[in-house]
XYZ file of C-alpha atoms in Angstrom:
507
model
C 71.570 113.828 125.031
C 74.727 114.592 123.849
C 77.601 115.749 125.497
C 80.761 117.830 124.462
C 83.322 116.961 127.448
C 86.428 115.087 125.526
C 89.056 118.059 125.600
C 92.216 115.850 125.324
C 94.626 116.839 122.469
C 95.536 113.756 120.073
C 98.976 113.669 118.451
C 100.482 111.063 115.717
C 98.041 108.489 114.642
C 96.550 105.112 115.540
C 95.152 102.001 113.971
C 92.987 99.609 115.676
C 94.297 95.959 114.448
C 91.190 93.651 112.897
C 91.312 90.320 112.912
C 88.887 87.382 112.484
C 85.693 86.520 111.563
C 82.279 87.735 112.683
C 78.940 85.260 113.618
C 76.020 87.240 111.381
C 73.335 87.558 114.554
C 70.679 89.244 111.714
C 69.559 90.777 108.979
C 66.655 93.349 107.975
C 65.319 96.902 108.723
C 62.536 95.517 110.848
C 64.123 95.477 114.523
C 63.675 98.351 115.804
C 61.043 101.409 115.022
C 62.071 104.644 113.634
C 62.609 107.440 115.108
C 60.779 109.470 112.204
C 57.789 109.552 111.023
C 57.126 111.075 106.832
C 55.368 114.492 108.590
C 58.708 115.238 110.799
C 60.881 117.940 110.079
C 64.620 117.281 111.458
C 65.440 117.612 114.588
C 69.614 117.376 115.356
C 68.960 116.485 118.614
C 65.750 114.150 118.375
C 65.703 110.563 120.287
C 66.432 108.215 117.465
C 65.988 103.935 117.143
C 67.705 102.755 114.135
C 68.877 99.323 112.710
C 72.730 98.632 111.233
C 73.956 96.165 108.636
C 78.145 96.288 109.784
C 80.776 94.500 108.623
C 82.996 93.376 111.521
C 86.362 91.485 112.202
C 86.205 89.509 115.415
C 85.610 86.467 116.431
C 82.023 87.571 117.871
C 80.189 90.641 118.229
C 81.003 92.876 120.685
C 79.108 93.551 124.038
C 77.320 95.934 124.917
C 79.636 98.594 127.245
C 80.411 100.664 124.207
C 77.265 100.717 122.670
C 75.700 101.955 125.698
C 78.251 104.515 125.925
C 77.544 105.541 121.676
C 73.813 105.668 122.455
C 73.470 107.705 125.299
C 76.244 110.394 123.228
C 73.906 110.193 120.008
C 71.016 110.133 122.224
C 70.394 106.644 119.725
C 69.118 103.283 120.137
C 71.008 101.220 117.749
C 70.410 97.956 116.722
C 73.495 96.208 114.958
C 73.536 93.387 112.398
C 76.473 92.066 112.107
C 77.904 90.455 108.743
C 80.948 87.994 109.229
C 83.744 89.804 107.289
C 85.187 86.626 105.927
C 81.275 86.011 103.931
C 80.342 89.996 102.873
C 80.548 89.547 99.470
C 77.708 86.569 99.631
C 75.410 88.734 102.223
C 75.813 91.754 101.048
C 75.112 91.031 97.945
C 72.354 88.702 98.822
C 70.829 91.421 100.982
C 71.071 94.380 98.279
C 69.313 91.539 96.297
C 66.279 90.661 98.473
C 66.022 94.017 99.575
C 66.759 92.207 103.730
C 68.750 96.102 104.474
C 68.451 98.815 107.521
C 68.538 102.159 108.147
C 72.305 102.130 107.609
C 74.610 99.418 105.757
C 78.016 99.421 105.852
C 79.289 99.083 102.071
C 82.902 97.988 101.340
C 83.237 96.308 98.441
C 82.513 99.454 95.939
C 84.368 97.358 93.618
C 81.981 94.558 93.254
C 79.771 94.111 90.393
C 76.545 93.487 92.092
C 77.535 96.581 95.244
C 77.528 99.116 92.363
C 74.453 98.272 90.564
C 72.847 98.812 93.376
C 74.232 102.149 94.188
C 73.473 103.358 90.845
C 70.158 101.936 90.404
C 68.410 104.608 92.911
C 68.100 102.295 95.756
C 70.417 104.224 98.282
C 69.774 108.289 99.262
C 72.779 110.736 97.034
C 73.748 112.616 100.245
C 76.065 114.997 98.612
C 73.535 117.594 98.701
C 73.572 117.677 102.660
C 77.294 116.644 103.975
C 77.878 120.633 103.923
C 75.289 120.530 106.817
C 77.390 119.090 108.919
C 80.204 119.675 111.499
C 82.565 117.054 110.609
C 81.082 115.640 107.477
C 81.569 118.939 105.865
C 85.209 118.091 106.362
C 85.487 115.192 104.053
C 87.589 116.788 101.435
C 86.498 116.985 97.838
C 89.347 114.297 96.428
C 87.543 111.611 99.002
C 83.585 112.666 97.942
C 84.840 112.178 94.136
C 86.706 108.704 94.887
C 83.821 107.779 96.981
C 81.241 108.780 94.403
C 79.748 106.571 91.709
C 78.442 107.777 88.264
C 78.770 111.193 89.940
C 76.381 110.412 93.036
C 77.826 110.009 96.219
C 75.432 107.440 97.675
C 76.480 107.631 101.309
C 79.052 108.857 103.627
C 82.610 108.047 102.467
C 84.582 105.831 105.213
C 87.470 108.073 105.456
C 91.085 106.057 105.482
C 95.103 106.891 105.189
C 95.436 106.834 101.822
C 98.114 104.158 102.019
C 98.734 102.127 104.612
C 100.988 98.762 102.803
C 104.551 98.237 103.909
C 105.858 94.963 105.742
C 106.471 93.569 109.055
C 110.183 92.193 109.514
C 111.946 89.669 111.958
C 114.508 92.354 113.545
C 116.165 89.500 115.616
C 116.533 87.517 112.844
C 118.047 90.167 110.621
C 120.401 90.780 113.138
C 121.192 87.317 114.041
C 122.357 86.672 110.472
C 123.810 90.037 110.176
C 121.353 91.614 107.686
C 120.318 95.174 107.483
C 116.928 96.238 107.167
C 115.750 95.990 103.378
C 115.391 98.845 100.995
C 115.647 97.702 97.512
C 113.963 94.046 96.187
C 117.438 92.998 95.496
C 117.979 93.415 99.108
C 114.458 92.088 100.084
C 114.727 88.591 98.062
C 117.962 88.116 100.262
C 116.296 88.368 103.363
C 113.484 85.810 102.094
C 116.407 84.121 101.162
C 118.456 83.855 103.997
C 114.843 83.747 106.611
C 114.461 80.167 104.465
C 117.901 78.612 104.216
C 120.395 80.518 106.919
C 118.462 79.218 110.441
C 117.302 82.761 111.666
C 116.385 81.083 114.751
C 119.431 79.176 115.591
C 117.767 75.882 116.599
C 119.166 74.268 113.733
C 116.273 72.956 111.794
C 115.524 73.779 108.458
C 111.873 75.017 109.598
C 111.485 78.844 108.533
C 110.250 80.357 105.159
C 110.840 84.044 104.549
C 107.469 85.152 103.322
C 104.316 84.046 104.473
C 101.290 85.225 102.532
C 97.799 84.359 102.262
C 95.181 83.760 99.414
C 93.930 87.182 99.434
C 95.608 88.188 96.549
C 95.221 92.250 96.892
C 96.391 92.251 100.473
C 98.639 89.437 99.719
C 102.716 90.240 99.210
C 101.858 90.146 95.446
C 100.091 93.440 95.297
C 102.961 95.153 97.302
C 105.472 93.608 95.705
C 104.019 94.796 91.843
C 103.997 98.295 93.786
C 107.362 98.170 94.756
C 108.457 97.250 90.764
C 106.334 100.448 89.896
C 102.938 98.937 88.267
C 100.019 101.319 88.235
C 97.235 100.671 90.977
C 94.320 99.171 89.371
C 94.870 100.995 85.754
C 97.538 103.048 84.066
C 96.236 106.306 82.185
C 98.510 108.454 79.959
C 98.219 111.975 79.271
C 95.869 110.797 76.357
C 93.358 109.296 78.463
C 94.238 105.700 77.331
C 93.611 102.861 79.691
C 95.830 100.015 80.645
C 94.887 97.703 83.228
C 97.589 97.171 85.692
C 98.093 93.236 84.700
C 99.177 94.016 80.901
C 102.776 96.248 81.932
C 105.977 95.081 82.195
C 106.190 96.320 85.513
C 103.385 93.495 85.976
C 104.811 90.931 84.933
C 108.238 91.664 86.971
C 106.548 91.327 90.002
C 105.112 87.977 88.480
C 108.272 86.437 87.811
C 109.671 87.812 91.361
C 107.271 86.220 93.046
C 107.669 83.221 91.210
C 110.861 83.103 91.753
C 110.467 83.193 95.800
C 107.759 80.419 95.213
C 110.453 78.175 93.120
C 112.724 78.214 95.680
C 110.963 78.301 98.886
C 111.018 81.712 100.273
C 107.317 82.408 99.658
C 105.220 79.942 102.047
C 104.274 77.202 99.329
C 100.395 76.658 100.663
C 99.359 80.542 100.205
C 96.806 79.630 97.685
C 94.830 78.606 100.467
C 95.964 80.102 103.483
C 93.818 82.246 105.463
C 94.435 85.720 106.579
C 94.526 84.583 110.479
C 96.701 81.426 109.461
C 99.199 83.824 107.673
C 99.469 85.983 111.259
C 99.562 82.622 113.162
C 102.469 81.108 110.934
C 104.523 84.598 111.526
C 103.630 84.559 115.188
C 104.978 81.182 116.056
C 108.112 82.028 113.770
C 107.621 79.806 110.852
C 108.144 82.851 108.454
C 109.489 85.920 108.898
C 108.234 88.572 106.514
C 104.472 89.636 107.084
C 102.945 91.767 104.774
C 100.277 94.495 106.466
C 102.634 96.756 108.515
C 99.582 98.085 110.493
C 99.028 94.377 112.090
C 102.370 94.980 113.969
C 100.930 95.266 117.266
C 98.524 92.051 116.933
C 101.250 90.035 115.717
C 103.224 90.756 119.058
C 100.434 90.434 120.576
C 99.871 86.903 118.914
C 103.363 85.744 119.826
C 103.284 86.479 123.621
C 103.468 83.250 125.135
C 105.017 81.849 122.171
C 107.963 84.057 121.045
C 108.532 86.250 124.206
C 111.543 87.653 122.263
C 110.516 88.660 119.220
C 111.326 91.613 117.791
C 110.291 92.978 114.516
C 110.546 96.214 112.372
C 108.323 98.109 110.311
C 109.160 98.570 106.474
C 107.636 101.035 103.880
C 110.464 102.274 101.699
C 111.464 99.200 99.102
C 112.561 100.541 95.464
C 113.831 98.716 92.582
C 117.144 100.174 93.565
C 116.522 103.913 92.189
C 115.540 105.070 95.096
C 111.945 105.865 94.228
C 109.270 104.506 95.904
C 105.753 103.607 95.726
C 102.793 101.654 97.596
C 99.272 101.001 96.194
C 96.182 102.979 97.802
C 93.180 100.988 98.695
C 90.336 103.158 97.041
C 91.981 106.167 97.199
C 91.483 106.840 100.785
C 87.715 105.447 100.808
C 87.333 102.253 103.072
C 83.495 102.150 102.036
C 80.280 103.425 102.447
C 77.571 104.281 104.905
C 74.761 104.145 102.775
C 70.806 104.778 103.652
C 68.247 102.931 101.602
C 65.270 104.410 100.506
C 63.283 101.209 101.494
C 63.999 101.778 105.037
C 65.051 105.863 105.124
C 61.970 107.090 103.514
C 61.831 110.842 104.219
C 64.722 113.578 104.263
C 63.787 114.329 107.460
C 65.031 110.439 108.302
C 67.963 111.128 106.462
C 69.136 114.366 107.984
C 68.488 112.746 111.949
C 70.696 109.791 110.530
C 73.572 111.858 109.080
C 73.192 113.733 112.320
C 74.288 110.225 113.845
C 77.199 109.936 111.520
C 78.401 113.137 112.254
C 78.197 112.652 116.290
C 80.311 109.385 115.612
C 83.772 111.577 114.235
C 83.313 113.452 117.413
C 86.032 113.249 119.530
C 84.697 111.212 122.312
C 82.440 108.460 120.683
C 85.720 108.119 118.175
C 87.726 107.707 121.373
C 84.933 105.325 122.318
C 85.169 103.088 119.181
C 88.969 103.431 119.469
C 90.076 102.766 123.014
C 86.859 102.585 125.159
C 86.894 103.919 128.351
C 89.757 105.798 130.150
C 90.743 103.921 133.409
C 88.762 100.990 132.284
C 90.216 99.975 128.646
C 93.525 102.159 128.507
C 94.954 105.127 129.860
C 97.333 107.411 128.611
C 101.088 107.619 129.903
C 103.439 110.290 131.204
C 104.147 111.036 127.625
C 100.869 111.405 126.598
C 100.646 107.941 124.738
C 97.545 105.715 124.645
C 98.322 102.455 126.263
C 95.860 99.612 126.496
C 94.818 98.231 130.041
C 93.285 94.797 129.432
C 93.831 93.759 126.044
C 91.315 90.706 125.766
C 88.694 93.404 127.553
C 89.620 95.630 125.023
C 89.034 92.730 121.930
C 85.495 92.255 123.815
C 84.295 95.069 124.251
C 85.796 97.863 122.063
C 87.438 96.116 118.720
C 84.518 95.358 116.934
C 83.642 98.737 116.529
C 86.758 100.469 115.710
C 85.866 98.800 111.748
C 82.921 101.115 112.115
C 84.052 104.647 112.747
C 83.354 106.868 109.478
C 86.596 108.837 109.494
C 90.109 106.864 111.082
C 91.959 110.034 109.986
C 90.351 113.135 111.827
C 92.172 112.342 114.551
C 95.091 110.595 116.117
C 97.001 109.177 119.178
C 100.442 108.165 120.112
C 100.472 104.706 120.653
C 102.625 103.535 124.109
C 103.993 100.224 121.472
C 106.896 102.454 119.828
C 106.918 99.910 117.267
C 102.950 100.550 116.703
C 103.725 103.949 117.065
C 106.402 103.902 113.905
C 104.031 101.761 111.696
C 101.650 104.322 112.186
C 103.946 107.629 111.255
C 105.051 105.494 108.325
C 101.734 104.965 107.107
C 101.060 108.642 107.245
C 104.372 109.036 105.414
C 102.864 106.556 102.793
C 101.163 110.012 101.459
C 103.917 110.828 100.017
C 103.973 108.203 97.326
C 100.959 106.683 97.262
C 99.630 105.493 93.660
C 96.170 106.427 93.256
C 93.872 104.190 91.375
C 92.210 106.308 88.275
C 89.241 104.019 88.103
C 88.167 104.306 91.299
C 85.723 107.806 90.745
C 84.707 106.120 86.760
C 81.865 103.758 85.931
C 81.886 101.491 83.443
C 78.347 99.172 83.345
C 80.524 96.040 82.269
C 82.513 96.521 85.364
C 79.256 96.645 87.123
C 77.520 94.062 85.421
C 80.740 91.261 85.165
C 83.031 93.205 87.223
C 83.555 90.092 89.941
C 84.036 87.308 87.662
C 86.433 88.723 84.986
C 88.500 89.652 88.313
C 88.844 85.816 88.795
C 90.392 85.330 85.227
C 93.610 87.344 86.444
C 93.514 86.318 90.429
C 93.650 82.801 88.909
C 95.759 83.389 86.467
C 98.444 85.323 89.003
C 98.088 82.289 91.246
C 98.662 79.937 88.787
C 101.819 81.974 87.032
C 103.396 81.924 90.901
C 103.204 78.706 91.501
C 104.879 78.070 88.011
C 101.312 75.726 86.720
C 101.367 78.353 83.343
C 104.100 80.092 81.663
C 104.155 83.861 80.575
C 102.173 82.763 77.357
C 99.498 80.931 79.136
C 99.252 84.405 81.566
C 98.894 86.681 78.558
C 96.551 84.390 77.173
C 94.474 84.811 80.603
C 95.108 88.804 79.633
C 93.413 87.831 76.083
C 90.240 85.965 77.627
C 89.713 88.588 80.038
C 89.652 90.792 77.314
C 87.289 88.637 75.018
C 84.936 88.536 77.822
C 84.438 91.769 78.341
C 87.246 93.732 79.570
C 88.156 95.157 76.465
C 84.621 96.900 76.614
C 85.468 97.959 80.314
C 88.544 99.727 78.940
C 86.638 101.600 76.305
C 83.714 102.627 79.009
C 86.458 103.742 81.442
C 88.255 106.219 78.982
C 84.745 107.291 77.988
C 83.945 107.933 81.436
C 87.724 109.522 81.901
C 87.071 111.675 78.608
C 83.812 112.925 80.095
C 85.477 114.318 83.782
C 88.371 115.379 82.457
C 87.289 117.818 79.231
């Protein structure tokens, strides 16, 4: 049965690093029985089996010490399917699809075409109606249930996140080898890339360092930070008339275009990014071949990464860069929504189901399971200093046994630790100060059934188009003739359903 012991006090906040790719060990609603039957009324405290398609981002699943530890809290028996991160897209969507689901499934991509088809064609429980039940999930503020909702259903439990957590990770010893201050303005930023590439930041005089490194992920590549820094709206643009933009027809756009481009002409930007994974980008900055990593919450793994290798390393944290006004701003990835936990009807047939499984999801924010899928066990995986800070015992224990599920707690906001890494620490308070100007995306609570229907592959248009305009294969023409056919295809329609949609929640 439960239990209610965990009565330490958490202060500033902490974000487990993921990394990797995941082996898929199964799919379907089938392994394990229920712990409901349709004539059951709910029962909070009722011995529950249930199945769980997760997305995770390790190099295997995890063991089973903190499982063991969640089930005998949520009085549970959970069965976990893991999806490798680096294929969702393909098994999710296969899985909505074939109708191959579980009790819960972890939904990420709310963006995707085929993800929100799904969620509005009836096949998942609106639980909107019950989250008020709840200790914890009554919590989830109204801004998050409205950016988490689709066509005004909220069809499952938002995965609460910072709302903005972008910002880089700089070489400190090589900014003060070369005598260069931490950037705050691009101007200022382009020199360091500059200087990382062509200046020897490493002293061992070989030309053998790039400033950026970057990956082919193009919205958590430098690109999408960069076009925040130069002011471009998140996603879409909206004026006070309810007229929609989408962020890759402003000027502010297409600065960030020919800024990148520029870094790619002459070197500073790593020149194989179009293919480079997300692991290869943290390997390249870990062995000091670049020196500018953007994804300021990986600080910690990237040290991590570079034991061994660069014992010296030292790097710095960076959120603030401004065009040189002084005003800042950093993208929000869905508005403080990180996904979904969603319950299919197919497999959650009765409220009573539903009600024992949100029960679950609740006991999960609790302080001591969250402590369980973020540090494991006290004395075993970490302990906490004389200051009060979380430190990590065994770190490759830790990667076994606890990573894997930190991707899986619902809320990564309703508490907090210090972290014992003061550079971890910093990245962290930064991200909170992210808050302050964060740029929300205005699409994210819409629906627009051309979005949902071609969504995915008019996306490709302008990630392909981006690429292409970086690497200097098009010219600003041949980019806002991209703009053009990803109008012509549909996008011009998703414009006029989104203000529609706008029109409609905001009389």
């Amino acid at each position: 049965m439960k239990k209610k012991s965990f009565k330490r006090t958490l202060a500033i906040s902490i974000a487990v690093l993921l990394t990797g790719t995941l082996v898929l060990t199964g799919c379907g609603g089938g392994a394990a029985e229920k712990g409901a039957d349709a004539n059951q009324t709910y029962d909070p405290n009722s011995a529950l089996s249930l199945t769980w398609l997760n997305i995770l981002h390790t190099a295997s699943p995890p063991t089973d010490v903190i499982q063991k530890k969640i089930e005998e809290y949520t009085n549970t028996k959970v069965t976990f399917n893991w999806v490798p991160d680096a294929s969702k897209e393909e098994r999710i969507t296969t899985a909505l699809a074939s109708g191959q689901l579980a009790d819960i499934v972890t939904l990420t991509l709310l963006d995707n075409s085929s993800v929100r088809s799904s969620l509005k064609s009836g096949l998942f429980w609106d639980v909107s109606p019950y989250l008020d039940d709840y200790e914890h999930l009554k919590e989830i503020p109204q801004e998050v249930r409205k950016a988490a909702s689709i066509g005004g259903g909220l069809y499952g439990v938002p995965f609460q996140k910072d709302l903005a957590r972008g910002g880089l990770v700089i070489r400190k010893d090589w900014l003060d080898r070369l005598g260069l201050k931490v950037p705050t303005t691009l101007d200022e930023l382009y020199e360091v890339a500059r200087a990382f590439t062509e200046d020897d930041p490493d002293g061992n005089g070989k030309d053998d360092t790039v400033g950026f490194g970057d990956r082919s992920d193009l919205r958590y590549s430098s690109f999408k930070t960069i076009s925040s820094y130069f002011g471009a709206p998140n996603g879409w643009k909206v004026d006070e008339q309810g007229k929609f933009t989408p962020e890759f027809d402003t000027p502010e756009y297409m600065e960030a275009l020919n800024y990148s481009r520029k870094l790619y002409e002459n070197g500073y930007l790593i020149q194989d990014f179009a293919v480079t994974a997300k692991s290869d980008q943290q390997q390249q900055f870990a062995q000091g071949k670049t020196g500018i990593y953007t994804g300021m919450i990986d600080i910690a793994n990237l040290k991590n990464l570079a034991k061994g290798i660069q014992d010296g390393m030292q790097v710095v944290p960076v959120n603030k860069i401004s065009k040189g006004d002084g005003q800042y701003h950093i993208w929000s990835e869905g508005n403080g929504v990180g996904g979904l936990l969603a319950f299919p009807k197919s497999e959650v047939k009765t409220e009573a189901e539903l009600k024992r499984l949100l029960q679950f999801v609740d006991d999960l924010i609790d302080e001591e399971v969250y402590m369980y899928m973020t540090g494991g066990i006290e004395g075993v995986h970490y302990e906490f200093d004389g200051n009060e800070a979380f430190k990590k015992l065994d770190q490759d224990k830790w990667q076994a046994d606890v990573q894997p599920f930190s991707s899986s707690r619902p809320s990564e906001v309703t508490y907090s630790l210090k972290d014992a890494d003061p550079d971890k620490d910093l990245a962290n308070q930064l991200v909170k100060e992210n808050a302050e100007f964060a740029v929300l995306d205005p699409s994210v609570p819409l629906d627009s059934a051309t979005a949902n229907e071609k969504g995915t592959e008019l996306d490709k248009i302008i990630t392909d188009a981006t690429i292409m305009y970086i690497m200097g294969q098009i010219d600003e023409n041949g980019f806002k003739q991209a703009v053009q056919n990803w109008k012509n295809a549909g996008g011009g329609q998703i414009i006029s359903e989104y203000e529609a949609a706008y029109k409609s929640s905001n009389p």
